[in-house]
Amino acid sequence: MKSKINFLAVLAIFSLFFSCTEKTNENTTATATNIKANTLEIEQLLDSLNVAAANADLEKYFSYYTETATYNGTDATENWTKETFMAWAKPYFDKKTTWNFKSEKRNIYFGKHEDIAWFEELLSTQMKICRGSGVIVKQDGKWKIQQYVLSMTIPNTQLDKVVALKTAEEDSLLKSFTK
């Protein structure tokens, strides 16, 4: 009798172990599948954003941003809400003198929650190589940009020259930050 109870206990433990292992594998596979699909959607979003800018399509371009999005441009003073960025950009879109960025290398990352992602990419632009980076969130089943940061890259061998060029202007800006 005791051996039957031991056998049933061992059988129950094995059943529990294998059912948990199987479920974990299913969840892992589903997560990997979701990440692949989400990565593809985000790549399409970022490529479409660049095409909309190149085509000077203001409405389409800004439809890829959340209503509370922020944009940080290459100038230290360019820290804009979606509304202020749109007001700044509108004359360029109206005159069809927008920018034409092409992603050369892109990385997309996901954290614990699959509805938030972040990216960084190297862009070919009229300013030569720039870095675009930001945060993307899923709202109502669609990926949207919550924050976008555009940075110019500077080769390390050219840093001293660039710092010399921007020192006077940025020193006065830095003084305005202190209170």
mmCIF file of C-alpha atoms in Angstrom:
data_model
loop_
_atom_site.group_PDB
_atom_site.id
_atom_site.type_symbol
_atom_site.label_atom_id
_atom_site.label_comp_id
_atom_site.label_asym_id
_atom_site.label_seq_id
_atom_site.Cartn_x
_atom_site.Cartn_y
_atom_site.Cartn_z
ATOM 1 C CA MET A 1 0.000 0.000 0.000
ATOM 2 C CA LYS A 2 2.800 2.368 0.972
ATOM 3 C CA SER A 3 4.601 1.672 -2.315
ATOM 4 C CA LYS A 4 1.380 2.492 -4.237
ATOM 5 C CA ILE A 5 1.146 5.860 -2.453
ATOM 6 C CA ASN A 6 4.818 6.571 -3.152
ATOM 7 C CA PHE A 7 4.324 5.601 -6.792
ATOM 8 C CA LEU A 8 1.275 7.894 -7.109
ATOM 9 C CA ALA A 9 3.160 10.740 -5.417
ATOM 10 C CA VAL A 10 6.107 10.355 -7.803
ATOM 11 C CA LEU A 11 3.708 10.144 -10.770
ATOM 12 C CA ALA A 12 1.925 13.311 -9.625
ATOM 13 C CA ILE A 13 5.226 15.177 -9.252
ATOM 14 C CA PHE A 14 6.397 14.106 -12.719
ATOM 15 C CA SER A 15 3.036 15.071 -14.237
ATOM 16 C CA LEU A 16 3.183 18.462 -12.573
ATOM 17 C CA PHE A 17 6.792 18.993 -13.670
ATOM 18 C CA PHE A 18 6.174 18.111 -17.305
ATOM 19 C CA SER A 19 2.940 20.097 -17.538
ATOM 20 C CA CYS A 20 4.716 23.193 -16.156
ATOM 21 C CA THR A 21 7.670 22.717 -18.481
ATOM 22 C CA GLU A 22 5.404 22.425 -21.489
ATOM 23 C CA LYS A 23 3.449 25.557 -20.559
ATOM 24 C CA THR A 24 6.641 27.550 -20.068
ATOM 25 C CA ASN A 25 7.867 26.515 -23.509
ATOM 26 C CA GLU A 26 4.538 27.548 -25.065
ATOM 27 C CA ASN A 27 4.735 30.955 -23.353
ATOM 28 C CA THR A 28 8.344 31.443 -24.429
ATOM 29 C CA THR A 29 7.491 30.576 -28.023
ATOM 30 C CA ALA A 30 4.515 32.927 -28.017
ATOM 31 C CA THR A 31 6.664 35.740 -26.613
ATOM 32 C CA ALA A 32 9.364 35.157 -29.224
ATOM 33 C CA THR A 33 6.698 35.170 -31.939
ATOM 34 C CA ASN A 34 5.198 38.401 -30.574
ATOM 35 C CA ILE A 35 8.607 40.062 -30.430
ATOM 36 C CA LYS A 36 9.286 39.134 -34.063
ATOM 37 C CA ALA A 37 5.907 40.495 -35.176
ATOM 38 C CA ASN A 38 6.277 43.646 -33.061
ATOM 39 C CA THR A 39 9.802 44.228 -34.367
ATOM 40 C CA LEU A 40 8.532 44.040 -37.937
ATOM 41 C CA GLU A 41 5.691 46.473 -37.155
ATOM 42 C CA ILE A 42 8.109 48.938 -35.537
ATOM 43 C CA GLU A 43 10.528 48.703 -38.474
ATOM 44 C CA GLN A 44 7.620 49.483 -40.815
ATOM 45 C CA LEU A 45 6.571 52.408 -38.599
ATOM 46 C CA LEU A 46 10.057 53.953 -38.607
ATOM 47 C CA ASP A 47 10.523 53.410 -42.354
ATOM 48 C CA SER A 48 7.074 54.928 -43.018
ATOM 49 C CA LEU A 49 7.955 57.907 -40.815
ATOM 50 C CA ASN A 50 11.034 58.575 -42.961
ATOM 51 C CA VAL A 51 9.068 58.188 -46.203
ATOM 52 C CA ALA A 52 6.350 60.577 -44.971
ATOM 53 C CA ALA A 53 8.996 63.201 -44.155
ATOM 54 C CA ALA A 54 10.725 62.756 -47.527
ATOM 55 C CA ASN A 55 7.342 63.109 -49.270
ATOM 56 C CA ALA A 56 6.467 66.189 -47.180
ATOM 57 C CA ASP A 57 3.270 64.545 -45.902
ATOM 58 C CA LEU A 58 2.713 66.452 -42.654
ATOM 59 C CA GLU A 59 -0.438 64.645 -41.523
ATOM 60 C CA LYS A 60 0.957 61.183 -42.153
ATOM 61 C CA TYR A 61 4.327 62.043 -40.559
ATOM 62 C CA PHE A 62 2.781 63.280 -37.327
ATOM 63 C CA SER A 63 0.216 60.450 -37.209
ATOM 64 C CA TYR A 64 3.091 58.170 -36.189
ATOM 65 C CA TYR A 65 3.561 60.095 -32.913
ATOM 66 C CA THR A 66 1.415 59.816 -29.774
ATOM 67 C CA GLU A 67 -0.499 62.930 -28.764
ATOM 68 C CA THR A 68 1.896 63.409 -25.819
ATOM 69 C CA ALA A 69 5.077 62.687 -27.789
ATOM 70 C CA THR A 70 8.273 64.670 -27.382
ATOM 71 C CA TYR A 71 10.937 65.378 -29.969
ATOM 72 C CA ASN A 72 14.540 66.310 -29.219
ATOM 73 C CA GLY A 73 16.440 67.716 -32.173
ATOM 74 C CA THR A 74 20.123 68.287 -32.793
ATOM 75 C CA ASP A 75 20.096 71.771 -31.234
ATOM 76 C CA ALA A 76 20.115 71.886 -27.421
ATOM 77 C CA THR A 77 17.036 74.139 -27.506
ATOM 78 C CA GLU A 78 14.972 71.644 -29.512
ATOM 79 C CA ASN A 79 12.964 69.901 -26.820
ATOM 80 C CA TRP A 80 9.452 69.973 -28.218
ATOM 81 C CA THR A 81 6.018 68.568 -27.637
ATOM 82 C CA LYS A 82 4.301 67.091 -30.679
ATOM 83 C CA GLU A 83 2.373 70.339 -31.082
ATOM 84 C CA THR A 84 5.450 72.610 -31.008
ATOM 85 C CA PHE A 85 7.423 70.261 -33.262
ATOM 86 C CA MET A 86 4.546 70.272 -35.737
ATOM 87 C CA ALA A 87 4.426 74.094 -35.694
ATOM 88 C CA TRP A 88 8.194 74.246 -36.293
ATOM 89 C CA ALA A 89 8.080 71.652 -39.096
ATOM 90 C CA LYS A 90 4.959 72.886 -40.932
ATOM 91 C CA PRO A 91 6.722 75.546 -43.067
ATOM 92 C CA TYR A 92 9.222 72.934 -44.281
ATOM 93 C CA PHE A 93 6.432 70.508 -45.161
ATOM 94 C CA ASP A 94 4.445 73.298 -46.871
ATOM 95 C CA LYS A 95 7.461 74.294 -49.019
ATOM 96 C CA LYS A 96 8.332 70.614 -49.681
ATOM 97 C CA THR A 97 11.806 71.204 -48.190
ATOM 98 C CA THR A 98 11.691 68.436 -45.613
ATOM 99 C CA TRP A 99 14.388 65.971 -44.664
ATOM 100 C CA ASN A 100 15.158 62.628 -46.233
ATOM 101 C CA PHE A 101 16.535 60.128 -43.713
ATOM 102 C CA LYS A 102 17.427 56.555 -44.563
ATOM 103 C CA SER A 103 18.045 53.989 -41.859
ATOM 104 C CA GLU A 104 21.365 52.244 -42.373
ATOM 105 C CA LYS A 105 21.478 50.184 -39.178
ATOM 106 C CA ARG A 106 18.702 49.752 -36.640
ATOM 107 C CA ASN A 107 18.296 48.004 -33.290
ATOM 108 C CA ILE A 108 14.952 47.521 -31.542
ATOM 109 C CA TYR A 109 14.648 46.404 -27.930
ATOM 110 C CA PHE A 110 11.815 45.214 -25.695
ATOM 111 C CA GLY A 111 11.629 45.131 -21.938
ATOM 112 C CA LYS A 112 9.425 43.055 -19.702
ATOM 113 C CA HIS A 113 6.238 44.473 -21.209
ATOM 114 C CA GLU A 114 5.660 43.933 -24.910
ATOM 115 C CA ASP A 115 3.763 47.224 -25.347
ATOM 116 C CA ILE A 116 6.892 49.362 -24.849
ATOM 117 C CA ALA A 117 9.973 49.279 -27.050
ATOM 118 C CA TRP A 118 12.963 51.473 -27.681
ATOM 119 C CA PHE A 119 15.206 51.822 -30.676
ATOM 120 C CA GLU A 120 18.380 53.371 -31.937
ATOM 121 C CA GLU A 121 19.473 53.636 -35.525
ATOM 122 C CA LEU A 122 22.139 55.171 -37.700
ATOM 123 C CA LEU A 123 20.653 57.389 -40.387
ATOM 124 C CA SER A 124 22.013 58.630 -43.672
ATOM 125 C CA THR A 125 20.941 62.306 -43.828
ATOM 126 C CA GLN A 126 21.851 65.655 -45.399
ATOM 127 C CA MET A 127 23.831 66.187 -42.155
ATOM 128 C CA LYS A 128 25.741 62.956 -42.925
ATOM 129 C CA ILE A 129 25.429 60.206 -40.295
ATOM 130 C CA CYS A 130 22.959 60.936 -37.510
ATOM 131 C CA ARG A 131 21.541 58.762 -34.769
ATOM 132 C CA GLY A 132 17.821 58.474 -34.233
ATOM 133 C CA SER A 133 16.644 56.944 -30.988
ATOM 134 C CA GLY A 134 13.471 56.836 -29.029
ATOM 135 C CA VAL A 135 10.666 55.116 -27.205
ATOM 136 C CA ILE A 136 7.714 53.497 -28.937
ATOM 137 C CA VAL A 137 4.468 52.452 -27.253
ATOM 138 C CA LYS A 138 1.554 50.344 -28.415
ATOM 139 C CA GLN A 139 -1.735 52.256 -28.207
ATOM 140 C CA ASP A 140 -5.007 50.704 -29.327
ATOM 141 C CA GLY A 141 -3.092 47.958 -31.123
ATOM 142 C CA LYS A 142 -0.825 50.357 -33.059
ATOM 143 C CA TRP A 143 2.793 51.299 -32.406
ATOM 144 C CA LYS A 144 3.418 55.041 -31.988
ATOM 145 C CA ILE A 145 6.455 57.143 -31.174
ATOM 146 C CA GLN A 146 6.407 58.524 -27.625
ATOM 147 C CA GLN A 147 9.851 60.118 -27.764
ATOM 148 C CA TYR A 148 12.236 60.719 -30.643
ATOM 149 C CA VAL A 149 15.803 61.967 -30.253
ATOM 150 C CA LEU A 150 17.891 63.029 -33.251
ATOM 151 C CA SER A 151 21.624 63.371 -32.634
ATOM 152 C CA MET A 152 24.472 64.207 -34.957
ATOM 153 C CA THR A 153 27.401 61.840 -34.752
ATOM 154 C CA ILE A 154 30.883 63.286 -34.457
ATOM 155 C CA PRO A 155 33.979 61.219 -35.174
ATOM 156 C CA ASN A 156 36.171 61.173 -32.066
ATOM 157 C CA THR A 157 39.074 62.491 -34.152
ATOM 158 C CA GLN A 158 37.038 65.654 -34.855
ATOM 159 C CA LEU A 159 35.733 66.371 -31.355
ATOM 160 C CA ASP A 160 38.168 69.187 -30.545
ATOM 161 C CA LYS A 161 37.249 71.071 -33.740
ATOM 162 C CA VAL A 162 33.517 70.670 -33.144
ATOM 163 C CA VAL A 163 33.760 71.723 -29.496
ATOM 164 C CA ALA A 164 35.672 74.844 -30.565
ATOM 165 C CA LEU A 165 32.936 75.670 -33.101
ATOM 166 C CA LYS A 166 30.097 75.436 -30.598
ATOM 167 C CA THR A 167 31.730 76.687 -27.393
ATOM 168 C CA ALA A 168 30.676 80.364 -27.490
ATOM 169 C CA GLU A 169 27.057 79.665 -28.367
ATOM 170 C CA GLU A 170 26.612 76.787 -25.947
ATOM 171 C CA ASP A 171 28.485 78.482 -23.086
ATOM 172 C CA SER A 172 25.918 81.279 -23.161
ATOM 173 C CA LEU A 173 23.131 78.708 -23.291
ATOM 174 C CA LEU A 174 24.622 76.880 -20.302
ATOM 175 C CA LYS A 175 24.718 80.164 -18.358
ATOM 176 C CA SER A 176 20.999 80.603 -19.003
ATOM 177 C CA PHE A 177 20.351 77.241 -17.316
ATOM 178 C CA THR A 178 21.905 78.294 -14.004
ATOM 179 C CA LYS A 179 19.711 80.222 -11.620
#
